[in-house]
């Protein structure tokens, strides 16, 4: 399948032609689709793998491949390494057979994956209860593959749609559902008297929410809300799997509800195998990728957003009220982050210093413990500061968590100052 980026259909057909020429039978989505739809199709149809032509949340000038395994989630690092090894061994030119020839031979066939995936969501969500409540929701498709689906499920009169036309240029903005990209959604939600707003990225696997007052609700809080709702209201059990940069609130929830909490390196590719092999209630990461029990072992922004809407309706609470309940029950947890662009030399020098000397204090707070699962996390008495290098660009990501937003921001600024001053 492919998303809504420039020439996505042509790229997808070319991939189908290459695979078909090599003797691989290909089922091709007949229109743009979300990544979780392809993941589900790989699982449900008993296919060897799924492929999506997408650059996900990256700028519109990008494009790429996502490989999905037969278990319905991201390909493992070992699978990706095997593909890269084959790519490195390629030599010479290759001319694939024509699309028409392969289609006539039955090697390639098309199907309406978008409709099938929409029906899957219809079956797995309590849409009737949502409709009966009469709530409205604002949905920002960010010009991506999720457009139209929420209106199909809830009915157009109940949905205020933003950025839901085919625009491969995406007005020059990366389709990433983070606070700085959602000003329109944050304005529309209270203006249109919506119960909440939801936004998904270009291939609709990441989620961002806006409460009824127009405030952004990040994935840390979404993960905590889902864990409480699924366990306390729906009676489901299982462990919680989170990545290294995700909130400690989940640990407090796990302790309160007697749920095991496991931390993985950053990347959903480390969470998916846990969901396939074990009994996982919720798995997620700080960047907006979340999966839950009873669905595919894959990030699915639309399913997660509509599950939160279902939660609002069934609990008869506002989204801001549900977040306040979390803070009251498990204590305030606020996060901050900065993606600091620096030179490769400066990045490596800072990492070397962190590795060799660590940090004795951060912003006047004594470091209690240092963790190095994926980067460097310096734990304080209340909160933490974390450094992690990007693997693809000269960027050092700096994360924090604290008891107030001001303190979380101050911790990140201390990290930025540390890097800019050369450690």
Coordinates of C-alpha atoms in Angstrom, one line a residue, residues 10-252:
X10 CA 3.3 4.9 -9.0
X11 CA 5.9 3.8 -6.4
X12 CA 3.6 1.1 -5.1
X13 CA 2.9 -0.3 -8.5
X14 CA 6.6 -0.3 -9.3
X15 CA 7.3 -2.3 -6.1
X16 CA 4.5 -4.7 -7.0
X17 CA 6.0 -5.2 -10.5
X18 CA 9.4 -5.9 -9.2
X19 CA 8.1 -8.4 -6.6
X20 CA 5.8 -10.0 -9.2
X21 CA 8.6 -10.4 -11.7
X22 CA 10.6 -12.2 -9.0
X23 CA 7.7 -14.7 -8.5
X24 CA 6.1 -13.1 -5.5
X25 CA 2.3 -12.9 -5.5
X26 CA 1.2 -9.3 -4.6
X27 CA -2.1 -7.9 -3.3
X28 CA -2.1 -4.2 -3.9
X29 CA -4.4 -1.7 -2.1
X30 CA -6.4 0.1 -4.7
X31 CA -6.1 3.5 -3.0
X32 CA -4.1 5.2 -0.3
X33 CA -4.2 3.3 3.1
X34 CA -2.9 3.7 6.6
X35 CA 0.1 1.7 7.8
X36 CA -1.9 -0.2 10.5
X37 CA -4.3 -1.3 7.7
X38 CA -1.4 -2.9 5.9
X39 CA -0.1 -4.5 9.1
X40 CA -3.6 -5.9 9.8
X41 CA -3.9 -7.3 6.3
X42 CA -0.5 -9.0 6.6
X43 CA -1.7 -10.7 9.7
X44 CA -5.3 -11.4 8.7
X45 CA -4.6 -12.6 5.2
X46 CA -1.8 -14.9 6.2
X47 CA 0.7 -13.0 4.0
X48 CA 4.5 -13.3 4.3
X49 CA 4.9 -9.6 4.8
X50 CA 3.4 -6.2 4.2
X51 CA 5.0 -3.1 2.5
X52 CA 4.0 0.5 2.8
X53 CA 5.3 3.3 0.7
X54 CA 5.4 6.1 3.2
X55 CA 7.7 8.5 5.1
X56 CA 5.3 8.5 8.0
X57 CA 5.6 11.7 10.1
X58 CA 8.6 13.1 8.1
X59 CA 8.5 16.2 5.8
X60 CA 6.6 16.0 2.5
X61 CA 9.8 15.9 0.4
X62 CA 10.6 12.5 2.0
X63 CA 9.4 9.0 1.0
X64 CA 10.4 5.5 2.0
X65 CA 9.4 1.9 2.8
X66 CA 8.0 0.4 5.9
X67 CA 8.2 -3.4 6.1
X68 CA 5.6 -5.3 8.2
X69 CA 5.9 -8.8 9.4
X70 CA 3.4 -11.6 9.1
X71 CA 2.5 -11.2 12.8
X72 CA 1.0 -7.8 12.0
X73 CA 3.7 -5.5 13.4
X74 CA 7.0 -3.8 12.4
X75 CA 9.6 -6.1 11.0
X76 CA 12.2 -7.1 13.5
X77 CA 15.7 -5.6 13.5
X78 CA 16.9 -9.0 12.2
X79 CA 14.5 -9.0 9.3
X80 CA 15.5 -5.4 8.4
X81 CA 19.2 -6.4 8.5
X82 CA 18.5 -9.3 6.2
X83 CA 16.8 -7.0 3.7
X84 CA 19.7 -4.5 3.9
X85 CA 22.2 -7.4 3.3
X86 CA 20.3 -8.4 0.1
X87 CA 20.2 -4.8 -1.1
X88 CA 24.0 -4.4 -0.7
X89 CA 24.5 -7.5 -2.9
X90 CA 22.4 -6.2 -5.8
X91 CA 24.3 -5.7 -9.1
X92 CA 23.5 -4.7 -12.6
X93 CA 20.1 -3.5 -14.0
X94 CA 16.7 -5.1 -13.6
X95 CA 13.7 -4.6 -15.9
X96 CA 10.4 -5.7 -14.3
X97 CA 7.5 -7.1 -16.3
X98 CA 4.7 -4.7 -17.1
X99 CA 1.9 -4.2 -14.6
X100 CA -0.8 -5.3 -17.1
X101 CA 1.1 -8.6 -17.8
X102 CA 1.5 -9.5 -14.2
X103 CA -2.1 -8.6 -13.4
X104 CA -3.4 -10.7 -16.3
X105 CA -1.4 -13.6 -15.0
X106 CA -2.9 -13.2 -11.6
X107 CA 0.4 -12.4 -9.9
X108 CA -0.9 -9.0 -8.9
X109 CA -4.4 -8.2 -7.8
X110 CA -6.0 -5.2 -6.2
X111 CA -8.4 -5.0 -3.3
X112 CA -10.2 -2.4 -1.2
X113 CA -8.0 -2.5 1.9
X114 CA -9.3 0.9 3.0
X115 CA -12.9 -0.3 3.2
X116 CA -11.8 -3.6 4.9
X117 CA -9.8 -1.7 7.6
X118 CA -12.7 0.7 8.2
X119 CA -15.0 -2.3 8.8
X120 CA -12.4 -3.7 11.3
X121 CA -12.5 -0.5 13.3
X122 CA -16.3 -0.5 13.2
X123 CA -16.3 -4.0 14.7
X124 CA -13.8 -3.3 17.4
X125 CA -15.1 0.0 18.7
X126 CA -18.4 0.8 20.5
X127 CA -19.4 3.4 17.9
X128 CA -23.1 3.1 18.7
X129 CA -22.5 4.4 22.3
X130 CA -20.4 7.2 20.9
X131 CA -23.1 8.2 18.4
X132 CA -25.9 8.0 21.0
X133 CA -24.0 10.4 23.2
X134 CA -24.2 13.0 20.5
X135 CA -20.6 14.3 20.9
X136 CA -18.6 16.0 18.2
X137 CA -15.0 15.4 17.5
X138 CA -12.5 17.4 15.4
X139 CA -10.1 15.3 13.3
X140 CA -6.9 16.6 11.7
X141 CA -5.7 14.1 9.0
X142 CA -2.6 16.3 8.3
X143 CA -3.2 15.6 4.6
X144 CA -2.4 11.9 5.3
X145 CA -3.8 8.5 4.7
X146 CA -6.3 8.7 7.6
X147 CA -8.5 11.2 6.0
X148 CA -12.2 10.4 5.7
X149 CA -12.2 7.4 8.0
X150 CA -13.4 9.1 11.2
X151 CA -16.3 10.7 9.3
X152 CA -17.1 7.3 7.7
X153 CA -17.3 5.7 11.2
X154 CA -19.1 8.4 13.2
X155 CA -21.1 10.2 10.4
X156 CA -20.0 13.5 8.8
X157 CA -22.2 15.8 10.9
X158 CA -20.4 14.6 14.1
X159 CA -16.9 15.3 12.7
X160 CA -15.1 18.6 12.0
X161 CA -12.4 17.6 9.5
X162 CA -9.2 19.6 9.0
X163 CA -6.5 19.1 6.3
X164 CA -8.4 16.2 4.8
X165 CA -7.8 16.8 1.1
X166 CA -5.2 15.3 -1.2
X167 CA -2.2 17.6 -1.0
X168 CA 1.1 15.9 -1.4
X169 CA 2.9 19.1 -0.5
X170 CA 1.2 19.2 2.9
X171 CA 1.7 23.0 2.9
X172 CA 5.4 22.3 3.5
X173 CA 4.7 20.9 7.1
X174 CA 5.8 17.6 8.3
X175 CA 2.6 15.6 9.2
X176 CA 3.6 14.9 12.8
X177 CA 0.9 15.2 15.4
X178 CA 2.9 17.2 18.0
X179 CA 1.8 20.4 19.8
X180 CA 3.6 22.9 17.6
X181 CA 1.9 21.5 14.4
X182 CA -1.7 21.4 15.8
X183 CA -2.5 25.1 16.3
X184 CA -5.5 24.8 13.9
X185 CA -6.9 21.8 15.8
X186 CA -6.4 23.4 19.2
X187 CA -8.4 26.5 18.0
X188 CA -11.2 24.5 16.3
X189 CA -12.0 22.1 19.2
X190 CA -13.4 24.7 21.7
X191 CA -14.7 26.9 18.9
X192 CA -16.8 24.0 17.5
X193 CA -17.8 22.7 20.9
X194 CA -16.1 19.3 20.3
X195 CA -15.5 16.7 23.0
X196 CA -11.9 16.4 21.8
X197 CA -9.7 16.7 18.8
X198 CA -7.5 14.0 17.4
X199 CA -4.7 14.1 14.8
X200 CA -2.7 11.4 13.1
X201 CA 0.5 11.5 11.2
X202 CA 1.0 10.9 7.4
X203 CA 0.4 7.1 7.6
X204 CA -1.9 7.3 10.6
X205 CA 0.1 5.2 13.1
X206 CA 0.9 8.1 15.5
X207 CA -1.7 10.0 17.6
X208 CA -2.0 13.4 19.2
X209 CA -5.0 14.6 21.1
X210 CA -6.5 17.9 22.1
X211 CA -8.9 18.3 25.0
X212 CA -12.2 20.2 25.0
X213 CA -10.5 23.3 26.2
X214 CA -8.0 23.3 23.3
X215 CA -5.0 22.0 25.3
X216 CA -2.7 19.4 23.8
X217 CA -2.7 15.9 25.4
X218 CA 0.6 14.1 24.8
X219 CA 1.2 10.3 24.4
X220 CA 2.5 10.0 27.9
X221 CA -1.0 10.9 29.2
X222 CA -2.8 8.9 26.5
X223 CA -0.8 5.8 27.5
X224 CA -1.7 6.3 31.2
X225 CA -5.4 6.9 30.4
X226 CA -5.6 3.8 28.3
X227 CA -3.9 1.6 30.9
X228 CA -6.4 2.8 33.6
X229 CA -9.4 2.5 31.3
X230 CA -8.7 -0.9 29.9
X231 CA -7.8 -2.4 33.3
X232 CA -10.3 -0.7 35.6
X233 CA -13.3 -0.2 33.3
X234 CA -12.9 -3.0 30.8
X235 CA -11.4 -5.6 33.2
X236 CA -8.5 -6.4 31.0
X237 CA -5.1 -7.5 32.3
X238 CA -1.6 -7.9 31.0
X239 CA 1.7 -6.1 31.3
X240 CA 2.6 -2.5 30.2
X241 CA 5.5 -2.1 27.8
X242 CA 7.0 1.3 27.4
X243 CA 10.1 2.8 25.8
X244 CA 13.0 4.3 27.6
X245 CA 11.9 7.9 27.2
X246 CA 8.3 7.4 28.3
X247 CA 6.7 8.6 31.6
X248 CA 7.3 7.1 35.0
X249 CA 3.6 7.5 35.7
X250 CA 3.1 4.1 34.0
X251 CA 5.3 2.5 36.7
X252 CA 3.1 4.0 39.4

